[in-house]
GROMACS .gro file of N, CA and C in nm:
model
  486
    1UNK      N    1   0.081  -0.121   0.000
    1UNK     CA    2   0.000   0.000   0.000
    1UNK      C    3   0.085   0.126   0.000
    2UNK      N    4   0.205   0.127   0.035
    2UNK     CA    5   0.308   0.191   0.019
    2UNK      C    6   0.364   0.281  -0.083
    3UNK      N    7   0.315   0.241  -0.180
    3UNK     CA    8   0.356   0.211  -0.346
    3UNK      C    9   0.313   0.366  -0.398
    4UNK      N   10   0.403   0.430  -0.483
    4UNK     CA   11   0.360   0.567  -0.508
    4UNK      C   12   0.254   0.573  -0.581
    5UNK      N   13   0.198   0.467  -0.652
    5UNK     CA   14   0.060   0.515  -0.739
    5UNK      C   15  -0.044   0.421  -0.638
    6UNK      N   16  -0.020   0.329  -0.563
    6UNK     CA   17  -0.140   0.312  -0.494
    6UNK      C   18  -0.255   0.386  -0.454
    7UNK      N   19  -0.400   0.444  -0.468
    7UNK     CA   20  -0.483   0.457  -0.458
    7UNK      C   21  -0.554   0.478  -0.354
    8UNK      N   22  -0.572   0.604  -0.232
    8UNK     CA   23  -0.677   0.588  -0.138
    8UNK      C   24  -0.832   0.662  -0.190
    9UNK      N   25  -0.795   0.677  -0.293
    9UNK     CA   26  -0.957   0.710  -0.336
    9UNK      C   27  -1.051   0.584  -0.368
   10UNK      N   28  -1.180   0.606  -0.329
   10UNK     CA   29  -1.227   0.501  -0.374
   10UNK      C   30  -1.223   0.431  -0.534
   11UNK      N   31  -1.199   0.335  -0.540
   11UNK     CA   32  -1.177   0.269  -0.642
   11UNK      C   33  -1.319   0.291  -0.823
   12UNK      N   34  -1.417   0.327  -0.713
   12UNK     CA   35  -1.549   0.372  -0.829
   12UNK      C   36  -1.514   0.500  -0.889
   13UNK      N   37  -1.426   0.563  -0.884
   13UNK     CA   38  -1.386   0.687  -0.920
   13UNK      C   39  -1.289   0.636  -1.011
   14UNK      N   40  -1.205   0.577  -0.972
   14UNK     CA   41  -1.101   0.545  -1.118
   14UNK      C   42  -1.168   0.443  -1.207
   15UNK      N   43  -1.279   0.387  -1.164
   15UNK     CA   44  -1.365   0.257  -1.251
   15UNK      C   45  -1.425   0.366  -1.301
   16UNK      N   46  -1.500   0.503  -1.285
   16UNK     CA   47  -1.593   0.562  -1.391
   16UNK      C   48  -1.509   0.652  -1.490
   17UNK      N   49  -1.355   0.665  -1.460
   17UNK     CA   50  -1.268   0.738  -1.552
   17UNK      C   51  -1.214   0.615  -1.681
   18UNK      N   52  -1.233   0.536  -1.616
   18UNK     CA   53  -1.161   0.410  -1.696
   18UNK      C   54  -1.307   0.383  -1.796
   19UNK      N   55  -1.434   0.350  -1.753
   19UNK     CA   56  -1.512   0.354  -1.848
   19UNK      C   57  -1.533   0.455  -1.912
   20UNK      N   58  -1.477   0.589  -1.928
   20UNK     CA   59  -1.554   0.694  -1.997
   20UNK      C   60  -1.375   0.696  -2.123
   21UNK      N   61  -1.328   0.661  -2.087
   21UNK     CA   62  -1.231   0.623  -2.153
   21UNK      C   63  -1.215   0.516  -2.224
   22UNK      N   64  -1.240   0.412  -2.213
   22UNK     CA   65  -1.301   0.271  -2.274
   22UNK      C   66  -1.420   0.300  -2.380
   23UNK      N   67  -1.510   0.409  -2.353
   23UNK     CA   68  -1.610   0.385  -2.464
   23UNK      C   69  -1.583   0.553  -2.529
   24UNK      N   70  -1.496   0.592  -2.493
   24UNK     CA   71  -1.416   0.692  -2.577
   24UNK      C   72  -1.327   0.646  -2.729
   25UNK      N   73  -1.278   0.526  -2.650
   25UNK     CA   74  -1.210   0.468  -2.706
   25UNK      C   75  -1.296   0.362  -2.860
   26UNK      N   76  -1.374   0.296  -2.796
   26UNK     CA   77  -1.465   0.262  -2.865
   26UNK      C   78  -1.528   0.309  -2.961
   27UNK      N   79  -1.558   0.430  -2.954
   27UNK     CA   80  -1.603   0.530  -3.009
   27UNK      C   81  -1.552   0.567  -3.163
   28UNK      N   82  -1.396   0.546  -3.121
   28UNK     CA   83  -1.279   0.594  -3.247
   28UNK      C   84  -1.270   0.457  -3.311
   29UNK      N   85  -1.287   0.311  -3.264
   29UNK     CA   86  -1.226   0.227  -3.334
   29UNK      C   87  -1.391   0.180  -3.386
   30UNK      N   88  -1.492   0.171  -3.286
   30UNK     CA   89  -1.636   0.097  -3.399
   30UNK      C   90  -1.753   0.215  -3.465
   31UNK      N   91  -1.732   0.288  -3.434
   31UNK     CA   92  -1.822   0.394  -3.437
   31UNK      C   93  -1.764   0.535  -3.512
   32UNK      N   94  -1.732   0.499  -3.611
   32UNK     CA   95  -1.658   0.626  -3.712
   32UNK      C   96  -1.654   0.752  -3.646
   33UNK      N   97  -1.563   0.724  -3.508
   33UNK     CA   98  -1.565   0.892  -3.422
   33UNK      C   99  -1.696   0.918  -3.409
   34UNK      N  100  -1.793   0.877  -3.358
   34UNK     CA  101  -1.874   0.935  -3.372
   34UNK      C  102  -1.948   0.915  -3.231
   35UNK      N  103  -2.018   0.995  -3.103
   35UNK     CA  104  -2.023   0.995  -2.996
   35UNK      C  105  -2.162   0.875  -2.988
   36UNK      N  106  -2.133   0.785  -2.907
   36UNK     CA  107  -2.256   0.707  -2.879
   36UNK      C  108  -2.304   0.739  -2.780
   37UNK      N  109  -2.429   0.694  -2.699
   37UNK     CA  110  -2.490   0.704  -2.615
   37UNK      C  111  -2.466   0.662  -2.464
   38UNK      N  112  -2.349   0.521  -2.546
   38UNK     CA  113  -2.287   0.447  -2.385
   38UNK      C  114  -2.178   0.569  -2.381
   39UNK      N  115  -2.078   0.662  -2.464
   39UNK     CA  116  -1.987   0.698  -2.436
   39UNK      C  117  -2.079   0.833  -2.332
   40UNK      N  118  -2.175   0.880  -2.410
   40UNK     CA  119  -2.232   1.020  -2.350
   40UNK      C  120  -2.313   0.961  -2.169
   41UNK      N  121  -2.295   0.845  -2.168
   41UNK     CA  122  -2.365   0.810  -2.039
   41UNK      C  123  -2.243   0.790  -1.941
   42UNK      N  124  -2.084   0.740  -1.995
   42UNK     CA  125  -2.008   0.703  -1.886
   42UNK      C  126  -1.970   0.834  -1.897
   43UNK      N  127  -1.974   0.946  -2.009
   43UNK     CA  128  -1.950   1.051  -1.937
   43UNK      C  129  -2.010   1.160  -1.846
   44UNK      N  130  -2.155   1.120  -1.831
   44UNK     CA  131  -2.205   1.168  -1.753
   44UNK      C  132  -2.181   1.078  -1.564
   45UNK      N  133  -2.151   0.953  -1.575
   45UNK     CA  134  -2.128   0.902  -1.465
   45UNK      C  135  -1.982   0.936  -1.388
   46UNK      N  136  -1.908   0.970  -1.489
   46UNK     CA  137  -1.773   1.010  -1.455
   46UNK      C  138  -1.741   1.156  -1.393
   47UNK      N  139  -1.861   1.260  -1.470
   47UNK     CA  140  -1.820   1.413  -1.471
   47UNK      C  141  -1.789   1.437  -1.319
   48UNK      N  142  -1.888   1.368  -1.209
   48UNK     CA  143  -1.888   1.371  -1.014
   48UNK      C  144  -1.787   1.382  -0.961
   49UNK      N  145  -1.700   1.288  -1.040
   49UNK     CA  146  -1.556   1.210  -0.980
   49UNK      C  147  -1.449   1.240  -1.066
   50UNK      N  148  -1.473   1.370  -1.120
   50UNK     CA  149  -1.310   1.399  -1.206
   50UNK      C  150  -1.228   1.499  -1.181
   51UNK      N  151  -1.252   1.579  -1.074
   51UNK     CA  152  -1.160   1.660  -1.042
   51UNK      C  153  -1.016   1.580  -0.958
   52UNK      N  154  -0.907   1.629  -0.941
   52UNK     CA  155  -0.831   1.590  -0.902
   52UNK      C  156  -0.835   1.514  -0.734
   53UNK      N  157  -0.887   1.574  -0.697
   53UNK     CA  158  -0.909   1.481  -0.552
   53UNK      C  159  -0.958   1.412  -0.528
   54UNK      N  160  -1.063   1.386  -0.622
   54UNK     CA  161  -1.147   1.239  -0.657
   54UNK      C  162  -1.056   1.124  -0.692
   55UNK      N  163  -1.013   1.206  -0.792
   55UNK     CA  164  -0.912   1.097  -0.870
   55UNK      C  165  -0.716   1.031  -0.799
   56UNK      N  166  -0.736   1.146  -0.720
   56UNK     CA  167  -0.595   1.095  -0.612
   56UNK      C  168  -0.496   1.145  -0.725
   57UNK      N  169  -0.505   1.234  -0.797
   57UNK     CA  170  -0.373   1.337  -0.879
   57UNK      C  171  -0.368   1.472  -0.835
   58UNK      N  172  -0.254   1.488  -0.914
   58UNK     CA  173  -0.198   1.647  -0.920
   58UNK      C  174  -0.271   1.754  -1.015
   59UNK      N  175  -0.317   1.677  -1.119
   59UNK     CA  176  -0.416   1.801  -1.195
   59UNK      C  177  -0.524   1.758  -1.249
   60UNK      N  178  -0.598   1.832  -1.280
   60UNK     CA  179  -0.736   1.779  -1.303
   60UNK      C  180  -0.690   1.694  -1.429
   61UNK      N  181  -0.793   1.563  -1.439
   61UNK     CA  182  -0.807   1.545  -1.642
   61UNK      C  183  -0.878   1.615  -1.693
   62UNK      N  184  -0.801   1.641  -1.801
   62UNK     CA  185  -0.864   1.698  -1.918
   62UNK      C  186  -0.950   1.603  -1.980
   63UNK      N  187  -1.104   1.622  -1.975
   63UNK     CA  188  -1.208   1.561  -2.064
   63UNK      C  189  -1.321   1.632  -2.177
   64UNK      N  190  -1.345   1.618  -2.289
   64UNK     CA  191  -1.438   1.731  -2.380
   64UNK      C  192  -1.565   1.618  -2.365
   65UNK      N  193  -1.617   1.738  -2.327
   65UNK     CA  194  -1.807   1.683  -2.333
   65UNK      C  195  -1.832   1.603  -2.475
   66UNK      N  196  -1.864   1.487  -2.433
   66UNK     CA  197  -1.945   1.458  -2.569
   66UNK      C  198  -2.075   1.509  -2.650
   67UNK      N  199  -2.074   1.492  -2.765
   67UNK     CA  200  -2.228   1.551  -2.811
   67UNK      C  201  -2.288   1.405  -2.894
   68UNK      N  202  -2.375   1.338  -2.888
   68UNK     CA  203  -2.474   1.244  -2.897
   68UNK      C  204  -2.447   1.203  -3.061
   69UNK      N  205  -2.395   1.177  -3.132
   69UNK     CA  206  -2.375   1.143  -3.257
   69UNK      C  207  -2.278   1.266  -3.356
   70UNK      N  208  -2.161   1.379  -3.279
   70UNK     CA  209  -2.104   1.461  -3.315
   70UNK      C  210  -1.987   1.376  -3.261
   71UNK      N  211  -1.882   1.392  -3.374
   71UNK     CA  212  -1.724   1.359  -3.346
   71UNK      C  213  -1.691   1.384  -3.241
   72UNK      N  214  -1.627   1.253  -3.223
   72UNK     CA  215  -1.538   1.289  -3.078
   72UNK      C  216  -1.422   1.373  -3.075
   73UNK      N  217  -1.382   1.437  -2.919
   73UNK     CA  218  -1.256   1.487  -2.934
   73UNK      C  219  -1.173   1.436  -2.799
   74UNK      N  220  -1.106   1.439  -2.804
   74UNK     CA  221  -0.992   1.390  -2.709
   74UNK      C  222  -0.815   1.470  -2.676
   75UNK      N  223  -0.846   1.456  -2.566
   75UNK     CA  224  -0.725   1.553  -2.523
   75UNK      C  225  -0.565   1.541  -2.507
   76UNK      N  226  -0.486   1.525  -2.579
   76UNK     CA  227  -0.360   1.463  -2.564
   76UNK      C  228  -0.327   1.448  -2.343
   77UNK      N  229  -0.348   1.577  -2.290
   77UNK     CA  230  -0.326   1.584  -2.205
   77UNK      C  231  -0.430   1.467  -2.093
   78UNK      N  232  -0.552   1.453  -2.158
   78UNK     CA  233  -0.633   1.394  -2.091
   78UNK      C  234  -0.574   1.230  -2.123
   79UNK      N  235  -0.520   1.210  -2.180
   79UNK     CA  236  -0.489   1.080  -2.280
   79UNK      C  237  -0.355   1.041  -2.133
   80UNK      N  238  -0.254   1.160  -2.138
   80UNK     CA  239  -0.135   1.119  -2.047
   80UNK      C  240  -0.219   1.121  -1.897
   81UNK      N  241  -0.310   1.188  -1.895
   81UNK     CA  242  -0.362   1.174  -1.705
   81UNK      C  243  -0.400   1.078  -1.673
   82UNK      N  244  -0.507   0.972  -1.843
   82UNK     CA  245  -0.514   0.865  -1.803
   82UNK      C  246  -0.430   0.751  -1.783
   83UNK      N  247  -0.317   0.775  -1.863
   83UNK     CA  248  -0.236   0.625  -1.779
   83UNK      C  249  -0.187   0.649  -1.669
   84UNK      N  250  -0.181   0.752  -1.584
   84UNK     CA  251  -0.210   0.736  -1.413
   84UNK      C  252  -0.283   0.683  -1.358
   85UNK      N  253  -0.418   0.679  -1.391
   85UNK     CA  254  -0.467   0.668  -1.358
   85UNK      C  255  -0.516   0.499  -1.395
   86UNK      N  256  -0.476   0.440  -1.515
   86UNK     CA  257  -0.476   0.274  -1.552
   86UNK      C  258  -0.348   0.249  -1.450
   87UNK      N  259  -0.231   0.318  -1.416
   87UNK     CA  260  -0.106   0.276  -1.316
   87UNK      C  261  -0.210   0.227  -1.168
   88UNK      N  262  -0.254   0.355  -1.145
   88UNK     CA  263  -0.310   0.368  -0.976
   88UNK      C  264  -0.440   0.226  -0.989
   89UNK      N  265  -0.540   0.219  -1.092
   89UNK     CA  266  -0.609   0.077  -1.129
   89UNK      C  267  -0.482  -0.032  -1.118
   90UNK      N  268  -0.387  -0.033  -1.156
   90UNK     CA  269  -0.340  -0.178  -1.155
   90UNK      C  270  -0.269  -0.152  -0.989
   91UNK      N  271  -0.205  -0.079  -0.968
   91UNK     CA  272  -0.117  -0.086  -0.855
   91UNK      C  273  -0.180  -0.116  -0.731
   92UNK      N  274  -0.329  -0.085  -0.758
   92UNK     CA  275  -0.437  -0.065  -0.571
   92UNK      C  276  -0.514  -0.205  -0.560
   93UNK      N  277  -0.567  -0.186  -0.710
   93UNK     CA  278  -0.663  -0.369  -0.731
   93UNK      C  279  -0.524  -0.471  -0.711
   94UNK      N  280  -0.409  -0.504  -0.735
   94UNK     CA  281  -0.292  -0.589  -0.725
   94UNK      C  282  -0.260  -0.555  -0.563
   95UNK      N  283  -0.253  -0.444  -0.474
   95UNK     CA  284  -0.226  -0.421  -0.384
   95UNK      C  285  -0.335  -0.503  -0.249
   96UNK      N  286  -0.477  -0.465  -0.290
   96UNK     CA  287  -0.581  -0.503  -0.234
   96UNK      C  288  -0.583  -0.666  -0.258
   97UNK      N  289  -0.583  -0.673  -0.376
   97UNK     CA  290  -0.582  -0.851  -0.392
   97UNK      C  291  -0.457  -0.954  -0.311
   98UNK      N  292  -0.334  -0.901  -0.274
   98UNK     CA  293  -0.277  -0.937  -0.247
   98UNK      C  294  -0.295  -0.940  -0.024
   99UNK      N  295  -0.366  -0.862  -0.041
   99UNK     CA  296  -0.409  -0.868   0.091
   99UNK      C  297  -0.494  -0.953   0.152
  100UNK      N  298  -0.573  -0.992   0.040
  100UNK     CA  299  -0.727  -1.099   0.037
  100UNK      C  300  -0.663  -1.265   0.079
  101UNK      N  301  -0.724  -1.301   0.145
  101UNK     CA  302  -0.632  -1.477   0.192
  101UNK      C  303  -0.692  -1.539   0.002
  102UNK      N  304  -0.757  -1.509  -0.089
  102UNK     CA  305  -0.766  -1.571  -0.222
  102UNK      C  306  -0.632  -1.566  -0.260
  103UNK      N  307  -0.603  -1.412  -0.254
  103UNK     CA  308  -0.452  -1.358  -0.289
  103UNK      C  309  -0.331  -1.446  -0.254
  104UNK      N  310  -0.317  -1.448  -0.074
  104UNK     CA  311  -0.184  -1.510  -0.063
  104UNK      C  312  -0.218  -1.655  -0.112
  105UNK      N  313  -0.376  -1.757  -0.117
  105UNK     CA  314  -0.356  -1.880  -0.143
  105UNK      C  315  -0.314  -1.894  -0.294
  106UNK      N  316  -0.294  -1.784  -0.356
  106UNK     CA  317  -0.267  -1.765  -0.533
  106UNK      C  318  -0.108  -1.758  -0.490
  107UNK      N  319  -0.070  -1.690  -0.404
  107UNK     CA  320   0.083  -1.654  -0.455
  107UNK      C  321   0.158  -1.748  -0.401
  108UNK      N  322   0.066  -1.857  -0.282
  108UNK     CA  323   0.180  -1.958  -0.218
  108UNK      C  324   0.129  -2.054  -0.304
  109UNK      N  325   0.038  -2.079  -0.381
  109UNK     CA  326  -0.001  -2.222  -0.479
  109UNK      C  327   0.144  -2.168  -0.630
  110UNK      N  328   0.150  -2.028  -0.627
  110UNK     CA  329   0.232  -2.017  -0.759
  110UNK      C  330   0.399  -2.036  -0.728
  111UNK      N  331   0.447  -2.037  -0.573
  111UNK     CA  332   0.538  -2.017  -0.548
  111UNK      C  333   0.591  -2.208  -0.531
  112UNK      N  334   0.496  -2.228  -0.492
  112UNK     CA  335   0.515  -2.398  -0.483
  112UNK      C  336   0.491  -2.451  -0.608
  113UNK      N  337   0.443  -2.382  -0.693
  113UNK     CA  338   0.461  -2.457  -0.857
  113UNK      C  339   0.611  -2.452  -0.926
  114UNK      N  340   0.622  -2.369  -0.898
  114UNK     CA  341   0.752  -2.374  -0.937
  114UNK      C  342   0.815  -2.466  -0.944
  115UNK      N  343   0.895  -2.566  -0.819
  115UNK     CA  344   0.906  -2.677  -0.781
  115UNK      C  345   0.874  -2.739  -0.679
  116UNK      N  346   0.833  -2.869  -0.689
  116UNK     CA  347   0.752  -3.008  -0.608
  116UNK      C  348   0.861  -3.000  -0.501
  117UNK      N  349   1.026  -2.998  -0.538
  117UNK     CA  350   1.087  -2.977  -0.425
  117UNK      C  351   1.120  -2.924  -0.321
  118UNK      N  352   1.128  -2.920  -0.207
  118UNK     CA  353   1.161  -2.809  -0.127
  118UNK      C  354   1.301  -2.738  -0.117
  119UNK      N  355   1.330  -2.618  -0.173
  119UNK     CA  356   1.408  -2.542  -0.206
  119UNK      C  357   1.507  -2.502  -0.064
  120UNK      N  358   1.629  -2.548  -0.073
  120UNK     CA  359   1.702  -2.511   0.074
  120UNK      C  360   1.812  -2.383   0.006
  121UNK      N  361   1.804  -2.305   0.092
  121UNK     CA  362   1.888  -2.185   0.119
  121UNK      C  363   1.982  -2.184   0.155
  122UNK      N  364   2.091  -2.079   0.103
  122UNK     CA  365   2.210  -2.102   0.110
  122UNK      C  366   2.205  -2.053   0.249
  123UNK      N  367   2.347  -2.103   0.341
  123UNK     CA  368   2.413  -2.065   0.458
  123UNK      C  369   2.425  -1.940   0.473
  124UNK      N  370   2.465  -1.856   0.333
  124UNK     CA  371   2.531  -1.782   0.292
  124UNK      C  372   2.394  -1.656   0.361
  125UNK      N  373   2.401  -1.530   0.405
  125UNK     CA  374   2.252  -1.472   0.417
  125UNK      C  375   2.228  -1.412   0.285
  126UNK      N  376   2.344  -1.306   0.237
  126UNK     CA  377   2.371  -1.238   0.112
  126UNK      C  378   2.265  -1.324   0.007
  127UNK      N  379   2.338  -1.429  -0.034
  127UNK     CA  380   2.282  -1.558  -0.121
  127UNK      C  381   2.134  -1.599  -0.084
  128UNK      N  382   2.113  -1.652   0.054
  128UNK     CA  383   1.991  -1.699   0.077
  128UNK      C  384   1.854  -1.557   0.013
  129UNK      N  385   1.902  -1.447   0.051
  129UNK     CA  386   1.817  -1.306   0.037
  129UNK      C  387   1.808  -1.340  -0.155
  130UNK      N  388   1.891  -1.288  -0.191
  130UNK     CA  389   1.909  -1.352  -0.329
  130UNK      C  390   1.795  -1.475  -0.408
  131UNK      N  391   1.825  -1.565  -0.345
  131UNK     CA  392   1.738  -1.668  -0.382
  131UNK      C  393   1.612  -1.654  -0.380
  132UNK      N  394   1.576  -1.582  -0.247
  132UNK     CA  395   1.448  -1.592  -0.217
  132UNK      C  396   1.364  -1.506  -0.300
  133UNK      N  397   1.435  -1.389  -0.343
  133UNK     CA  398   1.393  -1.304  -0.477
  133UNK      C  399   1.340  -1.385  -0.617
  134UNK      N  400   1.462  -1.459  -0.629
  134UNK     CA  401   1.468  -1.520  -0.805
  134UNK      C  402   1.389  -1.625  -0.776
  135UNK      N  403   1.347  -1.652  -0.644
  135UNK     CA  404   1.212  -1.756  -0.669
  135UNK      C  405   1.081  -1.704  -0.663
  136UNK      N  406   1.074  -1.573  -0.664
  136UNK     CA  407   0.954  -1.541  -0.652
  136UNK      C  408   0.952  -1.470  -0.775
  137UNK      N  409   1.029  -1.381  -0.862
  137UNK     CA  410   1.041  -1.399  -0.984
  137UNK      C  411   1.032  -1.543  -1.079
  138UNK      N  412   1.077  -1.646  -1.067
  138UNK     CA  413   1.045  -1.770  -1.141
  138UNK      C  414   0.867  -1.765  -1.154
  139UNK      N  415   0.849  -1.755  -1.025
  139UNK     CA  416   0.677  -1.796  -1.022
  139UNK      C  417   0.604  -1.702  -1.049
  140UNK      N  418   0.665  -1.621  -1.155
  140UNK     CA  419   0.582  -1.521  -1.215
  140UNK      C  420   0.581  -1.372  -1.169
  141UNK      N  421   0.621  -1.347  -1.029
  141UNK     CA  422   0.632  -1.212  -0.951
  141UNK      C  423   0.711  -1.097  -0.948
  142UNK      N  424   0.708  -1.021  -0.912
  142UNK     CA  425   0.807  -0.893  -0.951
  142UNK      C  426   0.906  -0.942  -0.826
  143UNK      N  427   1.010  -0.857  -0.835
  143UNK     CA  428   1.121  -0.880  -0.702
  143UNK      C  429   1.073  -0.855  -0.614
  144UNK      N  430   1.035  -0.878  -0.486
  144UNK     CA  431   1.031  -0.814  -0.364
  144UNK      C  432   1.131  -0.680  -0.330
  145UNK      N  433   1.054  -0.568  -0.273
  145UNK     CA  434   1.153  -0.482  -0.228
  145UNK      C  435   1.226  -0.485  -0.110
  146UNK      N  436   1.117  -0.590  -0.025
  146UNK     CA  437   1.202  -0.639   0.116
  146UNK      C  438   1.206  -0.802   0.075
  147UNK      N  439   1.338  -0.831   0.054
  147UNK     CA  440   1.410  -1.002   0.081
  147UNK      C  441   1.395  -1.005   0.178
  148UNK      N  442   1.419  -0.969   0.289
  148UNK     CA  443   1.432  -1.044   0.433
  148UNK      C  444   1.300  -1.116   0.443
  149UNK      N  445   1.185  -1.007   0.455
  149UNK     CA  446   1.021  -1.015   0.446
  149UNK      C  447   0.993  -1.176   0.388
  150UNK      N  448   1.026  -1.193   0.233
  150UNK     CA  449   1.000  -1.268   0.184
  150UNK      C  450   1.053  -1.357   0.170
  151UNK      N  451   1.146  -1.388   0.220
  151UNK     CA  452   1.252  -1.496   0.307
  151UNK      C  453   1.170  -1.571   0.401
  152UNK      N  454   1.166  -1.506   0.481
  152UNK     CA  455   1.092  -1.552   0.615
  152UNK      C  456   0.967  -1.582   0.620
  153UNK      N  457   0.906  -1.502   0.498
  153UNK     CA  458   0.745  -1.563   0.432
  153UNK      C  459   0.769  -1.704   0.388
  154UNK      N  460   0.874  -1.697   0.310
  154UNK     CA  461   0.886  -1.850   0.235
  154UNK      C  462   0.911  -1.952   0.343
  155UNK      N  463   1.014  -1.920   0.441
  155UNK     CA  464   1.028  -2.009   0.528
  155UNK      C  465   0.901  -2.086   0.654
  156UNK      N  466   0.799  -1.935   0.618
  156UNK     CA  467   0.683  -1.977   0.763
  156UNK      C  468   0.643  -2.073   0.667
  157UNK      N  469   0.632  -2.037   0.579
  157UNK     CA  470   0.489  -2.132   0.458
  157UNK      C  471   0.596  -2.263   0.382
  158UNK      N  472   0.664  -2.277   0.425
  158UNK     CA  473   0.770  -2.420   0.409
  158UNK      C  474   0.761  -2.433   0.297
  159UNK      N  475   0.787  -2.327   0.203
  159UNK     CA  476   0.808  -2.306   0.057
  159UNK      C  477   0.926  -2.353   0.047
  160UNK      N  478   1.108  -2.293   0.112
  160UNK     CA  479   1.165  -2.298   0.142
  160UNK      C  480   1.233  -2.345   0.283
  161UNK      N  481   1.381  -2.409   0.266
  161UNK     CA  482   1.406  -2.453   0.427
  161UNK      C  483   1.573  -2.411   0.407
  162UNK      N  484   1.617  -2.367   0.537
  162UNK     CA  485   1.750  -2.337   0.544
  162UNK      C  486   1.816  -2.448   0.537
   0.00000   0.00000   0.00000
């Protein structure tokens, strides 16, 4: 939760920026630019929740009103606010999920796939810290920023043994 784009806004606020953007999007690739009714509705569900403090940023997004079957327009600037805002969606939903006991039974079923064996650690601490990283990378995960943490995770959950 730590994490610089993590999210204390409620999460329905970046879900109604993400849909008004999704059928923005939509808009340009099935709909010859041309404003639909779902786009003019997520932008009316979104307009509540778009100022910057809603959204947990530094400046407002830039969004242009739609008009009901008139070309769309879109804002370069509104375009860069949104991948903050797809960052802060992946970083809070991955943050939150990982908190959920579904979560850790996902990350200790992926950490034990890896191998059937039980993985022993070097003597070494340097090395053992080490290891305990590149096995949680193998099983799909980013590095840990604390080894020790996840050392000693692996060791409670007899992923690993010294």
């Amino acid at each position: 939760k730590g994490k610089k784009h993590y999210s204390s806004v409620p999460l329905d606020n970046l879900i109604y920026c993400y849909r008004y953007f999704k059928e923005l999007r939509n808009c340009y690739i099935h709909n010859g630019i041309k404003a639909s009714q779902r786009l003019c509705d997520a932008y009316n569900d979104f307009l509540p929740y778009h100022s910057a403090s809603d959204l947990g940023i530094k400046e407002k997004l830039e969004i242009i009103s739609p008009v009901l079957g008139k070309t769309c327009r879109i804002s370069l600037r509104g375009v860069i606010g949104f991948s903050e805002i797809i960052l802060k969606l992946l970083v809070t939903c991955d943050a939150e999920l990982l908190q959920s006991i579904e979560g850790e039974q996902y990350l200790i079923e992926q950490l034990r796939a890896v191998s059937t064996n039980l993985k022993v650690l070097s003597g070494n601490p340097t090395k053992a810290l080490q290891q305990a990283g590149r096995y949680c990378v193998k099983a799909g995960f980013m590095m840990p920023d604390d080894l020790e943490t996840m050392k000693r995770y692996l060791l409670a959950n007899r992923i690993v043994s010294l």
